[in-house]
PDB file of C-alpha atoms in Angstrom:
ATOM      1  CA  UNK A   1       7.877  -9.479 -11.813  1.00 96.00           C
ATOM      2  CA  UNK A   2       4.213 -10.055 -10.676  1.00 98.00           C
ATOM      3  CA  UNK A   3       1.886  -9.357 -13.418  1.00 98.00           C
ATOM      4  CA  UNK A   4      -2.134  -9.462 -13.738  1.00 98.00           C
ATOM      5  CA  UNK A   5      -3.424 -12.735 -13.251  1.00 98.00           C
ATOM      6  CA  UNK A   6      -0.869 -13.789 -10.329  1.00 98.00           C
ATOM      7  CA  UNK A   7      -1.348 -14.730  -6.868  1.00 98.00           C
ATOM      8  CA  UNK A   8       0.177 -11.945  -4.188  1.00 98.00           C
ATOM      9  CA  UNK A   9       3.401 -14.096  -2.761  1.00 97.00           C
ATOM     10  CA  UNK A  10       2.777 -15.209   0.736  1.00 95.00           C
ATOM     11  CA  UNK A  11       4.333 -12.736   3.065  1.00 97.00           C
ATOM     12  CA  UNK A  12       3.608 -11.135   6.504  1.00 98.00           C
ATOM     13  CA  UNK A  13       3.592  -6.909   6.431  1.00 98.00           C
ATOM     14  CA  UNK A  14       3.426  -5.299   9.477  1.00 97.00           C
ATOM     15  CA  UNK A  15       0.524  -3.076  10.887  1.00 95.00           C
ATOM     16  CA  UNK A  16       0.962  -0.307  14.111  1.00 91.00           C
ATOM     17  CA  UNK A  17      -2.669  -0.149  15.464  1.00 78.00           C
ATOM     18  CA  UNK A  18      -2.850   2.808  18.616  1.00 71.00           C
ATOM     19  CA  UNK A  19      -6.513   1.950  19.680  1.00 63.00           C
ATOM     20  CA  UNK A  20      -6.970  -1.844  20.766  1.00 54.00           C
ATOM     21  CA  UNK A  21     -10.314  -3.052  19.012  1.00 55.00           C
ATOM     22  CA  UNK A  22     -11.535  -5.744  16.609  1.00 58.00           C
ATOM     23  CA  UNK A  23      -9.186  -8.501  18.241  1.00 57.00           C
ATOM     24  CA  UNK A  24      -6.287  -6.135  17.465  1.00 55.00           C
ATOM     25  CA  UNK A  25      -3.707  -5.305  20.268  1.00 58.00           C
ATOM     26  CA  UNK A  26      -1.934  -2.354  20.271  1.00 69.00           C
ATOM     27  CA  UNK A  27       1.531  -1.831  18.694  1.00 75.00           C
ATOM     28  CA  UNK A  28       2.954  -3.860  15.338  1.00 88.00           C
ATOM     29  CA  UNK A  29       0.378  -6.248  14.455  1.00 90.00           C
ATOM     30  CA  UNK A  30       1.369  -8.894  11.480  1.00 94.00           C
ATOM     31  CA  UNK A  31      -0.404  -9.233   8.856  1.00 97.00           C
ATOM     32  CA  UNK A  32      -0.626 -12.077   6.579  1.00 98.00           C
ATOM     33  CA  UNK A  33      -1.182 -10.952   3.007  1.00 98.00           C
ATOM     34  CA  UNK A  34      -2.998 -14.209   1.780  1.00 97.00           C
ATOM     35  CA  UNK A  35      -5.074 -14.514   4.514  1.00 98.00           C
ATOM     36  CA  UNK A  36      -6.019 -10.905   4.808  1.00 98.00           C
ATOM     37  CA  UNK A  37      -6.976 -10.411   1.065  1.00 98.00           C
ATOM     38  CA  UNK A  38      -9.158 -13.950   1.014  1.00 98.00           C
ATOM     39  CA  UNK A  39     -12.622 -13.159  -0.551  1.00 98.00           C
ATOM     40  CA  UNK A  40     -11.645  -9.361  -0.158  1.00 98.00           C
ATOM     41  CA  UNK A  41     -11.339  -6.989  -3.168  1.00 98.00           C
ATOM     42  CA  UNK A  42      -8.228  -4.397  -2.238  1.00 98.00           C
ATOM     43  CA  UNK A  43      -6.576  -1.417  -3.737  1.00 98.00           C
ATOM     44  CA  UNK A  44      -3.017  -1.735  -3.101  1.00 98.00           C
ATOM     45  CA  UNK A  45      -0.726   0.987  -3.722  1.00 98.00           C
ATOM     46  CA  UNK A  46       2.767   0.600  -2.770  1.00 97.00           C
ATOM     47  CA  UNK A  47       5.266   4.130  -2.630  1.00 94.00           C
ATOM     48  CA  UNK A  48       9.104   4.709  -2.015  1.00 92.00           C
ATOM     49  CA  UNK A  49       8.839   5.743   1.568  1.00 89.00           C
ATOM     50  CA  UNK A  50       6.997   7.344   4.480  1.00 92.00           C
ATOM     51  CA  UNK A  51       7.054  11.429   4.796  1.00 92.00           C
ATOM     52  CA  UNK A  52       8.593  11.263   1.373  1.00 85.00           C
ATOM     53  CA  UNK A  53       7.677  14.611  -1.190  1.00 82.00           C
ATOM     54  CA  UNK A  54       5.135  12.986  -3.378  1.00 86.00           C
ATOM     55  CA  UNK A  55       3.888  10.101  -1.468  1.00 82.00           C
ATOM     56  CA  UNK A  56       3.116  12.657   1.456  1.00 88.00           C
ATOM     57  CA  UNK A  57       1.595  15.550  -0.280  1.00 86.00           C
ATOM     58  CA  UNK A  58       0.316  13.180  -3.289  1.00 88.00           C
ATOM     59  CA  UNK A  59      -0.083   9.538  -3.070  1.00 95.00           C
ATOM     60  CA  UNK A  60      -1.727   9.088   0.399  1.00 96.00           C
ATOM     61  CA  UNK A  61      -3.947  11.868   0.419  1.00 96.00           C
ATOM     62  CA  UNK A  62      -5.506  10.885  -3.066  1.00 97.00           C
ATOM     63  CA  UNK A  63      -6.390   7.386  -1.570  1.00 98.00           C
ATOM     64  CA  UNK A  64      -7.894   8.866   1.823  1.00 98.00           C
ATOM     65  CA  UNK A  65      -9.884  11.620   0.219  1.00 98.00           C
ATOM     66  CA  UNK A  66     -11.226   8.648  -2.529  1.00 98.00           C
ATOM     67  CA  UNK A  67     -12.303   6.356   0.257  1.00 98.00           C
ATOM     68  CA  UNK A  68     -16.296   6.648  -0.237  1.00 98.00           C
ATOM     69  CA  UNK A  69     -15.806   6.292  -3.940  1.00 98.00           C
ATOM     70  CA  UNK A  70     -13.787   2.985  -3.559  1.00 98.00           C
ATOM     71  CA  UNK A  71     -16.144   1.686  -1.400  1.00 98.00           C
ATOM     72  CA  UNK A  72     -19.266   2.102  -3.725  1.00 98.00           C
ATOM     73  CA  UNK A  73     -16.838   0.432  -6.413  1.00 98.00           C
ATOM     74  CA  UNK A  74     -16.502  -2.735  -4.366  1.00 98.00           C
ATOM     75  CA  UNK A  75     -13.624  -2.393  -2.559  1.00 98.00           C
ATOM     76  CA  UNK A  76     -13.093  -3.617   0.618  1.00 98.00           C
ATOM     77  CA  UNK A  77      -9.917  -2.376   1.978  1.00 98.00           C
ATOM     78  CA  UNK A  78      -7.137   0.484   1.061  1.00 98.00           C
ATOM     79  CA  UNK A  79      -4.196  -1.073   1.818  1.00 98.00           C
ATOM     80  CA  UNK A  80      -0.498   1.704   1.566  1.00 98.00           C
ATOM     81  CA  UNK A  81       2.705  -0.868   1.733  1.00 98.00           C
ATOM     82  CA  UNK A  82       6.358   0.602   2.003  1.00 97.00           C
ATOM     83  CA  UNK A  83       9.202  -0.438   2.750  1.00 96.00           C
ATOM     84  CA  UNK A  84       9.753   0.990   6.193  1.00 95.00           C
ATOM     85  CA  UNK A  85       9.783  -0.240   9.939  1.00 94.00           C
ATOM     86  CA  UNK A  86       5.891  -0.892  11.128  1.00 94.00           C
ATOM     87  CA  UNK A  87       6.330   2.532  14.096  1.00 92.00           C
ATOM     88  CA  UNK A  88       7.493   4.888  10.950  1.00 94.00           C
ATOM     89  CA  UNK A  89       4.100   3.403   8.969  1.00 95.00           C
ATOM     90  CA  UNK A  90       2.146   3.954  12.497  1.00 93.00           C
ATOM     91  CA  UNK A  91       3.710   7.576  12.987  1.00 92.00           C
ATOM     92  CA  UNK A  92       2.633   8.446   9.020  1.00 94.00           C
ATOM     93  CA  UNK A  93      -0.501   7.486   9.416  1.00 94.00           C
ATOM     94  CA  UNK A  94      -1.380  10.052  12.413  1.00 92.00           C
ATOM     95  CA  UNK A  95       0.224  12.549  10.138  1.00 94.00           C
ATOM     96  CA  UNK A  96      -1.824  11.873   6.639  1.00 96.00           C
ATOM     97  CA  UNK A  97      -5.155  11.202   8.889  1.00 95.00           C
ATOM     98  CA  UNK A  98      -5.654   8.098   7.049  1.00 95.00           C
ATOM     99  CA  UNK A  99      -7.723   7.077   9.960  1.00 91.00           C
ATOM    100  CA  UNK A 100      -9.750   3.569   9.306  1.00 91.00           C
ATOM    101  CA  UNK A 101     -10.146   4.661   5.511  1.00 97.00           C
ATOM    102  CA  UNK A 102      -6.002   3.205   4.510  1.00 97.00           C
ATOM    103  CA  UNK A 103      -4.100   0.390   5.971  1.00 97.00           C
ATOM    104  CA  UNK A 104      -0.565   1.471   6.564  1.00 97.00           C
ATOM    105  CA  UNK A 105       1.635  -1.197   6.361  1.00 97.00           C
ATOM    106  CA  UNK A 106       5.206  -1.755   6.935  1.00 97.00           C
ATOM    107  CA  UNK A 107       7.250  -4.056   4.773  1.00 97.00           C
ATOM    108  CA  UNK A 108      10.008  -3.627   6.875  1.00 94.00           C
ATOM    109  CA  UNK A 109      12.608  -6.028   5.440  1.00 94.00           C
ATOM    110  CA  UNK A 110      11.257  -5.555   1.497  1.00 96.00           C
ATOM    111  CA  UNK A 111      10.566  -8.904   1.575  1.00 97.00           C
ATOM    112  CA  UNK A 112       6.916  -8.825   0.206  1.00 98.00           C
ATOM    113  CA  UNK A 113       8.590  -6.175  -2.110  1.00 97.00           C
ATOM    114  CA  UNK A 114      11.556  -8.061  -3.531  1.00 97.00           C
ATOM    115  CA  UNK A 115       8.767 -10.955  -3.944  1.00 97.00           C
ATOM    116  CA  UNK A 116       6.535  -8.869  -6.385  1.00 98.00           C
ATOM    117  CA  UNK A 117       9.971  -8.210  -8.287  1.00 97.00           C
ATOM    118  CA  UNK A 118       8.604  -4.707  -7.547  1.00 97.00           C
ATOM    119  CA  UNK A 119      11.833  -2.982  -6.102  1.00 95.00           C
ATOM    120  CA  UNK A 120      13.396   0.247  -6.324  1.00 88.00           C
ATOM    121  CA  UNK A 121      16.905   0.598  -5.635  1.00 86.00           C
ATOM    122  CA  UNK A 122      17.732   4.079  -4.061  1.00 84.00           C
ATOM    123  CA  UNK A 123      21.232   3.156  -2.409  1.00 80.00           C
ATOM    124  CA  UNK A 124      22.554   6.129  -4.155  1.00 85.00           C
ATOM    125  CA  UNK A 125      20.245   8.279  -2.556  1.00 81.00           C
ATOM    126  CA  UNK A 126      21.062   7.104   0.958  1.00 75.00           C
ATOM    127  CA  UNK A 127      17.382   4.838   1.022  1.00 78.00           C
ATOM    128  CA  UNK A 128      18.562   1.373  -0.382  1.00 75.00           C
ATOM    129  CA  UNK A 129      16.420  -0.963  -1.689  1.00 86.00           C
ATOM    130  CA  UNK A 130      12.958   0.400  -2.001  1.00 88.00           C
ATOM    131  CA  UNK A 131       8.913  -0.594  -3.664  1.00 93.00           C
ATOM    132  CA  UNK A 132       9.051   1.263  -6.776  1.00 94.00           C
ATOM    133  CA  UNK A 133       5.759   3.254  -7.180  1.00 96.00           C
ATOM    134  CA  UNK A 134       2.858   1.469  -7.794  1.00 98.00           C
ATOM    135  CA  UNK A 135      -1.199   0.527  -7.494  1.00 98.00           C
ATOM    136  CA  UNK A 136      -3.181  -2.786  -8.153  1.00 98.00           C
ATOM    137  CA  UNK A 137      -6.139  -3.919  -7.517  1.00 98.00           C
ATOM    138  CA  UNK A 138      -6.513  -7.125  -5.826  1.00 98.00           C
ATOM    139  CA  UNK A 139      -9.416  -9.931  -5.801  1.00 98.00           C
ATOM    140  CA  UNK A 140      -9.442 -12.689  -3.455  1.00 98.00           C
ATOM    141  CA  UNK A 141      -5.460 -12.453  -3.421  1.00 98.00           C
ATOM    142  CA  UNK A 142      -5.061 -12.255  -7.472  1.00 98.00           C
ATOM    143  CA  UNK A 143      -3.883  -9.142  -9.347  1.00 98.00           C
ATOM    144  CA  UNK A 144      -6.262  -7.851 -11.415  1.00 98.00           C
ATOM    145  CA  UNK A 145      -4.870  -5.091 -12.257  1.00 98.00           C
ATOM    146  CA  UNK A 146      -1.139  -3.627 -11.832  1.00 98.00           C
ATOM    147  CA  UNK A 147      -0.224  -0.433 -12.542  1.00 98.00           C
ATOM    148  CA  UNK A 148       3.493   0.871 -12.317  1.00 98.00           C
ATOM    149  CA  UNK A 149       5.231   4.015 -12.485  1.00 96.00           C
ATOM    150  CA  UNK A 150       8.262   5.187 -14.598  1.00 91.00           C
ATOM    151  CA  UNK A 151      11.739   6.432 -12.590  1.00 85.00           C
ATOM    152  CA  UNK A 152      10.790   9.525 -10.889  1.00 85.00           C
ATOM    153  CA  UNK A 153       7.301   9.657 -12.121  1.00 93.00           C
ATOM    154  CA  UNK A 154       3.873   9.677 -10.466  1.00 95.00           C
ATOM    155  CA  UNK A 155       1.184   9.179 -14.052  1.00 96.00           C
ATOM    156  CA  UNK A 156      -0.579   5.864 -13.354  1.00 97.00           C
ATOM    157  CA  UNK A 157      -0.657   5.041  -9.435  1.00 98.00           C
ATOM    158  CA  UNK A 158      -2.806   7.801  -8.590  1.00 97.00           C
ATOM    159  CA  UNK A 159      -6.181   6.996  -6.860  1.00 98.00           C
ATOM    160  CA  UNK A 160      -8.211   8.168  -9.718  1.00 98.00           C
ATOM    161  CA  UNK A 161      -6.730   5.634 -12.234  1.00 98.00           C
ATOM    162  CA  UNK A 162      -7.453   2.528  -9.483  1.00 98.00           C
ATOM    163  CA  UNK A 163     -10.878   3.603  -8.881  1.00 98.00           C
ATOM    164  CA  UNK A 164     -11.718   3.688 -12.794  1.00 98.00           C
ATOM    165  CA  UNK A 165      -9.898   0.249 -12.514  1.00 98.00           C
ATOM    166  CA  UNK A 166     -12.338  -0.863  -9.945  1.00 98.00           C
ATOM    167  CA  UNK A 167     -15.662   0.637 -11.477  1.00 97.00           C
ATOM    168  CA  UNK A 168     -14.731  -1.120 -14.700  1.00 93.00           C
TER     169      UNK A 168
END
């Protein structure tokens, strides 16, 4: 399992971008993770799945509304990774306004997941494998700090704890 101190493992996460802009085109964009966290400081949280109870009415909004206060802390980009298909990431985003203030992107195949060692397995539940629950902040592609959540809990992810993280 990653821990603080690591290097993110080189994978590619998907983005859906609707307006074309900043050399983006429109539709699922990748995005390599070692490239696009060079010389950046990032708070990454990482969440079950899209339209999901908590991470819908919880997770997400906590990181949009905290935006302003991330940025004064040094933080470059908000970055939301699950495990779902780049157009279900694209589709959530419209839906939790995240707007240019949290990158929602798709790890559609778990494979940046199952490389952090950071999977949940929900088979039982119909979802199979899954990101377990969790937030890090991430300099220049190194965890600095990792923060992950119990079974069924939501105590340590939260934006409040990564921004206290990133004011330290």
């Amino acid at each position: 399992m990653i821990k603080v101190g690591d290097t993110l493992p080189a994978a590619t996460l998907m983005e859906y971008v609707e307006v074309e802009g900043n050399g983006c085109s429109i539709g699922p964009n990748p995005v390599d993770v070692a490239k696009a966290t060079a010389g950046k400081t990032i708070a990454l949280f990482a969440l079950p799945g899209a339209f999901t109870p908590t991470c819908s009415a919880k997770h997400v909004p906590g990181y949009v509304e905290s935006f302003d206060a991330f940025k004064a802390a040094g933080v470059d980009e908000i970055w939301c990774v699950s495990v779902n298909d780049a157009f279900v990431m694209g589709a959530w985003a419209r839906d939790q306004k995240t707007g240019a203030k949290v990158r929602m992107l798709a790890d559609g195949s778990a494979d940046f997941t199952k490389a952090t060692g950071l999977t949940l397995d929900l088979t039982a539940r119909g979802m199979g494998l899954r990101s377990n629950r969790y937030s890090m902040l991430v300099k220049d592609g190194k965890v600095a700090s990792l923060n992950i959540e119990g079974p069924g809990k939501f105590e340590v992810s939260d934006a409040a704890t990564l921004l206290a993280q990133a004011k330290a």
